PDB file of C-alpha atoms in Angstrom:
ATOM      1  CA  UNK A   3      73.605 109.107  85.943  1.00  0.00           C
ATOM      2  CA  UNK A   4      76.786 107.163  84.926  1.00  0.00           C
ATOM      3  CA  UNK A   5      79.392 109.102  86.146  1.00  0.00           C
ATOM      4  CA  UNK A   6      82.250 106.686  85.994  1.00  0.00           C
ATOM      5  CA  UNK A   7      81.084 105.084  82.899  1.00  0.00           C
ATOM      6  CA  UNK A   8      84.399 105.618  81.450  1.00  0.00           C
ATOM      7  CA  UNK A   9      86.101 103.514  83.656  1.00  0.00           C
ATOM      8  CA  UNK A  10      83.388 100.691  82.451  1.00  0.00           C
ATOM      9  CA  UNK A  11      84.338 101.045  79.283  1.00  0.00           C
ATOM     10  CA  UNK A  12      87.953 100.400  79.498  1.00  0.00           C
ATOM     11  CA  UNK A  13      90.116  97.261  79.646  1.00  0.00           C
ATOM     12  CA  UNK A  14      91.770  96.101  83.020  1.00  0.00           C
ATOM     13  CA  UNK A  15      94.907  97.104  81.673  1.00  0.00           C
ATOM     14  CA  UNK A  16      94.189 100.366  81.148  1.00  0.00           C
ATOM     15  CA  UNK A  17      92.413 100.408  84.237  1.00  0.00           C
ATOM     16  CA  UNK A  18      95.765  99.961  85.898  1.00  0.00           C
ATOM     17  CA  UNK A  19      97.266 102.540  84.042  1.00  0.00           C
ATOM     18  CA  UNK A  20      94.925 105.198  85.368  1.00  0.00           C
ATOM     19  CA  UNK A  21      95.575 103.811  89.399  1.00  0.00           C
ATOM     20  CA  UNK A  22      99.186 104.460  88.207  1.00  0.00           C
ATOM     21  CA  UNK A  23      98.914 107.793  87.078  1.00  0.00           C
ATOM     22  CA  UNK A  24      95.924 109.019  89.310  1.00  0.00           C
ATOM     23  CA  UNK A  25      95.968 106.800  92.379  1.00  0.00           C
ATOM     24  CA  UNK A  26      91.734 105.238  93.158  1.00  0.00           C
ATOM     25  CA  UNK A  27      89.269 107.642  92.433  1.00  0.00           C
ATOM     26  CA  UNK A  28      85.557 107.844  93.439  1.00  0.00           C
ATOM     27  CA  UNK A  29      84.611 105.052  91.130  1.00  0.00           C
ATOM     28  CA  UNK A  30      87.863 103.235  91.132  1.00  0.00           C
ATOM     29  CA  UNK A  31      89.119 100.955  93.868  1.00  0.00           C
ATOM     30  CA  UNK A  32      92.231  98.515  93.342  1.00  0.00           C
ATOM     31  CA  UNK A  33      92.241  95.511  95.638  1.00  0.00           C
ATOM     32  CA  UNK A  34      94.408  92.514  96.185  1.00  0.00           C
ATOM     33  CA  UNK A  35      93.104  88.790  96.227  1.00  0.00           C
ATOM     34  CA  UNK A  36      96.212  87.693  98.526  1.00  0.00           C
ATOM     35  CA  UNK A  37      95.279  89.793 101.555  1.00  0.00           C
ATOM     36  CA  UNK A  38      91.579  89.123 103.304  1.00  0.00           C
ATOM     37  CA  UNK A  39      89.769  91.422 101.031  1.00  0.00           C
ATOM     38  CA  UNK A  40      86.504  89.556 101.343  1.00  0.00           C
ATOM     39  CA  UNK A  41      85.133  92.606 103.279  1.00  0.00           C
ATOM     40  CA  UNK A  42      87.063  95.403 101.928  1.00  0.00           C
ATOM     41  CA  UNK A  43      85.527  94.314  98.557  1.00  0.00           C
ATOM     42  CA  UNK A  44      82.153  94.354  99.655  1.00  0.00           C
ATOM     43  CA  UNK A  45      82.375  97.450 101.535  1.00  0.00           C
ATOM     44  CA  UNK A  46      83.097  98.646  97.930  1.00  0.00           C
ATOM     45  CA  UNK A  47      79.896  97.228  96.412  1.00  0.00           C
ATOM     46  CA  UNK A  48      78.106  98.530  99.208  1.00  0.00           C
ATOM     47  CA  UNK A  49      79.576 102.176  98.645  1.00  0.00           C
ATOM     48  CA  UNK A  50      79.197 102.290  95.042  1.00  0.00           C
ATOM     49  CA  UNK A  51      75.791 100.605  95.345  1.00  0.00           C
ATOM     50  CA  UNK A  52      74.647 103.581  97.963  1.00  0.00           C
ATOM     51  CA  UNK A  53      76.232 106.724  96.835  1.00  0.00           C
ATOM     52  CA  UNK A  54      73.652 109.665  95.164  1.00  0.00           C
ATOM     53  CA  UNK A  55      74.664 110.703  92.045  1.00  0.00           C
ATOM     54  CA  UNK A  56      77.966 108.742  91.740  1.00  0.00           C
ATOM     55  CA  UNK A  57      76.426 106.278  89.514  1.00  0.00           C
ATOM     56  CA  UNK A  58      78.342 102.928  90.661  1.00  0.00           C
ATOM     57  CA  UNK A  59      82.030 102.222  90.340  1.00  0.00           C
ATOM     58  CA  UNK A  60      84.743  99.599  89.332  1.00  0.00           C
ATOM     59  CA  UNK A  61      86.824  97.449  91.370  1.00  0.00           C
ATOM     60  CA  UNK A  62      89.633  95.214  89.760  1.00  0.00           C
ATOM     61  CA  UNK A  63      90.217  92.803  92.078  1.00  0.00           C
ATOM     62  CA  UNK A  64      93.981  91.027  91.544  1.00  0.00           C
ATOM     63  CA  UNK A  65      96.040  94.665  92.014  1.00  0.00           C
ATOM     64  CA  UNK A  66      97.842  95.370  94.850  1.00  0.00           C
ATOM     65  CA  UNK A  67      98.964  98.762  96.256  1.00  0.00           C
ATOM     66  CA  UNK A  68     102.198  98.675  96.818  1.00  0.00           C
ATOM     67  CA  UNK A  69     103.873 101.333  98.947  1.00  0.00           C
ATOM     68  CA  UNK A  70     106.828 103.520  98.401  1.00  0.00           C
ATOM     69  CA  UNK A  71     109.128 107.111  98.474  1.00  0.00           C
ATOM     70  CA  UNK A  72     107.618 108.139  95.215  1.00  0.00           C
ATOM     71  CA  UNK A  73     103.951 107.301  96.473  1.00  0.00           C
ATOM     72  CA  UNK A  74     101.706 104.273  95.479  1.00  0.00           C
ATOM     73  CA  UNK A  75     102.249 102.211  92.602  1.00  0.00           C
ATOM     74  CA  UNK A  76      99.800  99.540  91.635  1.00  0.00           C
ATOM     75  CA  UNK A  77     100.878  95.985  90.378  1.00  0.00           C
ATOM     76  CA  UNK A  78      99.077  93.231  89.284  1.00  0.00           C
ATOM     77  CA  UNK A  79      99.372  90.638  91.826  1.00  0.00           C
ATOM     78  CA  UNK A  80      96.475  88.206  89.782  1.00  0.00           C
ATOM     79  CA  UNK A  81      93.571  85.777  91.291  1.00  0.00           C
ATOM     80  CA  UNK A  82      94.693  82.455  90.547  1.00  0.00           C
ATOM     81  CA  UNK A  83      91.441  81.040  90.641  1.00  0.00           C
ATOM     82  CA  UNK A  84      89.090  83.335  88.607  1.00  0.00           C
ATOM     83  CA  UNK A  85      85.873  80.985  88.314  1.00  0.00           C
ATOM     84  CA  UNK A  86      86.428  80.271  92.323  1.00  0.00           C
ATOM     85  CA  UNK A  87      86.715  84.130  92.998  1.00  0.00           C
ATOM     86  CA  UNK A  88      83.635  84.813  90.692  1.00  0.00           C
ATOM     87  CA  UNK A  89      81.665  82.918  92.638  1.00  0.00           C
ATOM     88  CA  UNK A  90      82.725  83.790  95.962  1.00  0.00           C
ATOM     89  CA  UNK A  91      81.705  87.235  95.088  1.00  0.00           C
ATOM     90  CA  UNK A  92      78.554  86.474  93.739  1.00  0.00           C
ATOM     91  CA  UNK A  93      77.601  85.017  96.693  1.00  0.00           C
ATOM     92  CA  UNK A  94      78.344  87.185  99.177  1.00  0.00           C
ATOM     93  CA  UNK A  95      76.708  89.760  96.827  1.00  0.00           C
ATOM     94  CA  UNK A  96      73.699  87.744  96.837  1.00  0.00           C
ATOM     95  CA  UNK A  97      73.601  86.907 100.381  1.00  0.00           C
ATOM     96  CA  UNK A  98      75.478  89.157 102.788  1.00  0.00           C
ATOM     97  CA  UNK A  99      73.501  92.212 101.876  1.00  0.00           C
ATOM     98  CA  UNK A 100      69.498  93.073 102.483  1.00  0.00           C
ATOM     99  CA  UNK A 101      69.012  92.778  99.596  1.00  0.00           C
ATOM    100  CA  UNK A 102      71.013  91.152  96.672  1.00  0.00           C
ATOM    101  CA  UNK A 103      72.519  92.831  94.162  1.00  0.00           C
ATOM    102  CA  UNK A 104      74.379  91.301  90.994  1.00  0.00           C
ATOM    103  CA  UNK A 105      77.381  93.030  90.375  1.00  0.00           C
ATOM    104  CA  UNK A 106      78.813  92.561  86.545  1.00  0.00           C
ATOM    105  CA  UNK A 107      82.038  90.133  87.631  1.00  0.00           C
ATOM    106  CA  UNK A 108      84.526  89.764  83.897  1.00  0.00           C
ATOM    107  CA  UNK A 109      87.817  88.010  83.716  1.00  0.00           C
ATOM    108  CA  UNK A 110      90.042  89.836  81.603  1.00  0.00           C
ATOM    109  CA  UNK A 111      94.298  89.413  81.565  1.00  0.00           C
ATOM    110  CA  UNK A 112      97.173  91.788  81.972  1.00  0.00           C
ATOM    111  CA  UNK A 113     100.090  90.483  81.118  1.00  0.00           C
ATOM    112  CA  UNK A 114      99.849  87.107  81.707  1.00  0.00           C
ATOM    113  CA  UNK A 115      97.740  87.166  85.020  1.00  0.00           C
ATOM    114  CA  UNK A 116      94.267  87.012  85.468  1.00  0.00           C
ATOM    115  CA  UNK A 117      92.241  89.529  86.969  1.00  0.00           C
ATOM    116  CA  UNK A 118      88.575  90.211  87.847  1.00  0.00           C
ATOM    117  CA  UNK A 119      86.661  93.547  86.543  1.00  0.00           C
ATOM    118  CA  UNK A 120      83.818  94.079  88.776  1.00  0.00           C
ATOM    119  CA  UNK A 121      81.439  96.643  87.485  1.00  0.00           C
ATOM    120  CA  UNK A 122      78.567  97.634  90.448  1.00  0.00           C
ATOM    121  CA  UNK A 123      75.884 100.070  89.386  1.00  0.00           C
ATOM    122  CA  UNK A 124      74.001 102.433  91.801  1.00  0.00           C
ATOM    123  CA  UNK A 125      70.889 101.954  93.068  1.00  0.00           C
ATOM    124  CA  UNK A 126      68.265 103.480  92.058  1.00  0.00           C
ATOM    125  CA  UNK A 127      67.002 105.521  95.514  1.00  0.00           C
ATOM    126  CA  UNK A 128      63.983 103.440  96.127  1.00  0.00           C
ATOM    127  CA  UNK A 129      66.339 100.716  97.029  1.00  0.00           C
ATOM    128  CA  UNK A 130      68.432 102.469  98.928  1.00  0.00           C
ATOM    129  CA  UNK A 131      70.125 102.192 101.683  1.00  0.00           C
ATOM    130  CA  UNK A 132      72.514  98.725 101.287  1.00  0.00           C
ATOM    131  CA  UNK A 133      73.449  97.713 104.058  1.00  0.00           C
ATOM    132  CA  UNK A 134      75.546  94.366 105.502  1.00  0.00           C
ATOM    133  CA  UNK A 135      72.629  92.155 107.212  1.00  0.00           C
ATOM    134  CA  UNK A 136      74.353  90.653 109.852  1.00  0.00           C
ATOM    135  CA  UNK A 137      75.236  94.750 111.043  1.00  0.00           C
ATOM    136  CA  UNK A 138      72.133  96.839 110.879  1.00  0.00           C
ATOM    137  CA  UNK A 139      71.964 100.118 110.432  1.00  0.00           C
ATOM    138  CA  UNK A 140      73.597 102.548 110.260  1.00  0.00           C
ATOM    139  CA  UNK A 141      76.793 100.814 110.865  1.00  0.00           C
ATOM    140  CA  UNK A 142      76.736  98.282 108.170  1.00  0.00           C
ATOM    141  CA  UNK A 143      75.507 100.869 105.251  1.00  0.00           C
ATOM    142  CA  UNK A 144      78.688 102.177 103.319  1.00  0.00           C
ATOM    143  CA  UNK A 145      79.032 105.629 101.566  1.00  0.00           C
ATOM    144  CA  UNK A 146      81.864 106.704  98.222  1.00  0.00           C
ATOM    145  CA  UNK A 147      83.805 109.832  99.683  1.00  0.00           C
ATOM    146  CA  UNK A 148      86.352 110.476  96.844  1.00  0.00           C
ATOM    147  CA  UNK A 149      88.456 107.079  97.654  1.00  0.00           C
ATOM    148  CA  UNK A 150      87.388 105.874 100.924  1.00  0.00           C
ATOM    149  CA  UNK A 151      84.395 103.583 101.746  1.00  0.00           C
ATOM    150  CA  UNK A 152      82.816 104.867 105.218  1.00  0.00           C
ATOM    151  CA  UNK A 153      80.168 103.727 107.281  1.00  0.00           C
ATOM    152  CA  UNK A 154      77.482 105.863 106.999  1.00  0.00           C
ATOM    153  CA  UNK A 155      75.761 107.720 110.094  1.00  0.00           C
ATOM    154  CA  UNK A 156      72.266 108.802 110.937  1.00  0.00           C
ATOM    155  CA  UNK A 157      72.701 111.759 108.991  1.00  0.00           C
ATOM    156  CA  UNK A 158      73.642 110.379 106.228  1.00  0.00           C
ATOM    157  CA  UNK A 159      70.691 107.231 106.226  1.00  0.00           C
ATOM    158  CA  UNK A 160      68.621 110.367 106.965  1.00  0.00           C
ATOM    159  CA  UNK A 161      70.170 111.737 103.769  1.00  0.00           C
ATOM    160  CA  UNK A 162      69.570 108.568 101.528  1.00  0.00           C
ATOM    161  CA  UNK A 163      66.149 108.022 103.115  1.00  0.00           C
ATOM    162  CA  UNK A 164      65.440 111.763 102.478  1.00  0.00           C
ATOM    163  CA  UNK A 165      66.325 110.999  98.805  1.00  0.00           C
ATOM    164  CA  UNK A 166      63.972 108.026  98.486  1.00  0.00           C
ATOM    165  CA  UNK A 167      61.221 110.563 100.455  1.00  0.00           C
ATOM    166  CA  UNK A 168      61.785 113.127  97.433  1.00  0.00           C
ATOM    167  CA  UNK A 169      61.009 110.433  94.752  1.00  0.00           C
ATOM    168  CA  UNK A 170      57.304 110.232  95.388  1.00  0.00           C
TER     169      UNK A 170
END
């Protein structure tokens, strides 16, 4: 099911036009490259990777949120060095998790900054939950609620393991 698949589709600028006018959705996060978003970013993968039915997400890495009277407003802050950010991610993706996953990583321009478009799909249930390795479960296992990336509980594993359970 490829429920954000419009959001795939559509250049980074545009991308920022809809976290202007809309503010993140489910399968839409914003994040800057100048804070430590090393996590945050892979809490994102993780999320979109685990959550039933939301069929992944995009995350343009290289926007920042930027807080004020009339509400958020998103600006493109840029990643300076794209190929070095590319890989970065990659890594992690590839290393942090129990089991890799390969996240489609683009470098596309707005203005006259670079930014990344990450594209993550969702897992098919079989390979489900994602979790970080170095946390277990169920506290390093992330779930897509609307805009937020939360750890998942028992309940939740229960639910994603149910799913898998329902497969065969």
């Amino acid at each position: 099911m490829e429920v954000g698949i419009e959001y795939v589709e559509m250049k980074a600028g545009r991308l920022l036009d809809v976290l202007n006018d809309l503010g993140e959705q489910d399968t839409l996060e914003a994040k800057s490259i100048h804070e430590d978003t090393s996590r945050s970013v892979l809490e994102t993968v993780c999320s979109f990777s685990n959550e039933p039915g939301l069929g992944g997400g995009v995350i343009l890495i290289g926007v920042a949120e930027c807080k004020s009277a009339d509400g958020p407003e998103y600006v493109v802050d840029g990643v300076e060095d794209a190929d070095k950010a590319q890989l970065d991610l990659a890594t992690q993706c590839k290393s942090v998790f129990n089991l890799a996953v390969f996240p489609e990583i683009k470098v596309e321009k707005i203005g006259r900054k670079k930014v990344l478009k990450v594209v993550v799909d969702e897992l098919p249930a079989k390979r489900k939950p994602l979790y970080f390795k170095k946390d277990g479960l169920p506290k390093g296992a992330y779930r897509r609620i609307g805009s937020p990336d939360l750890v998942a509980t028992d309940v939740d594993l229960w639910m994603l393991y149910g799913h898998i359970a329902e497969q065969y």
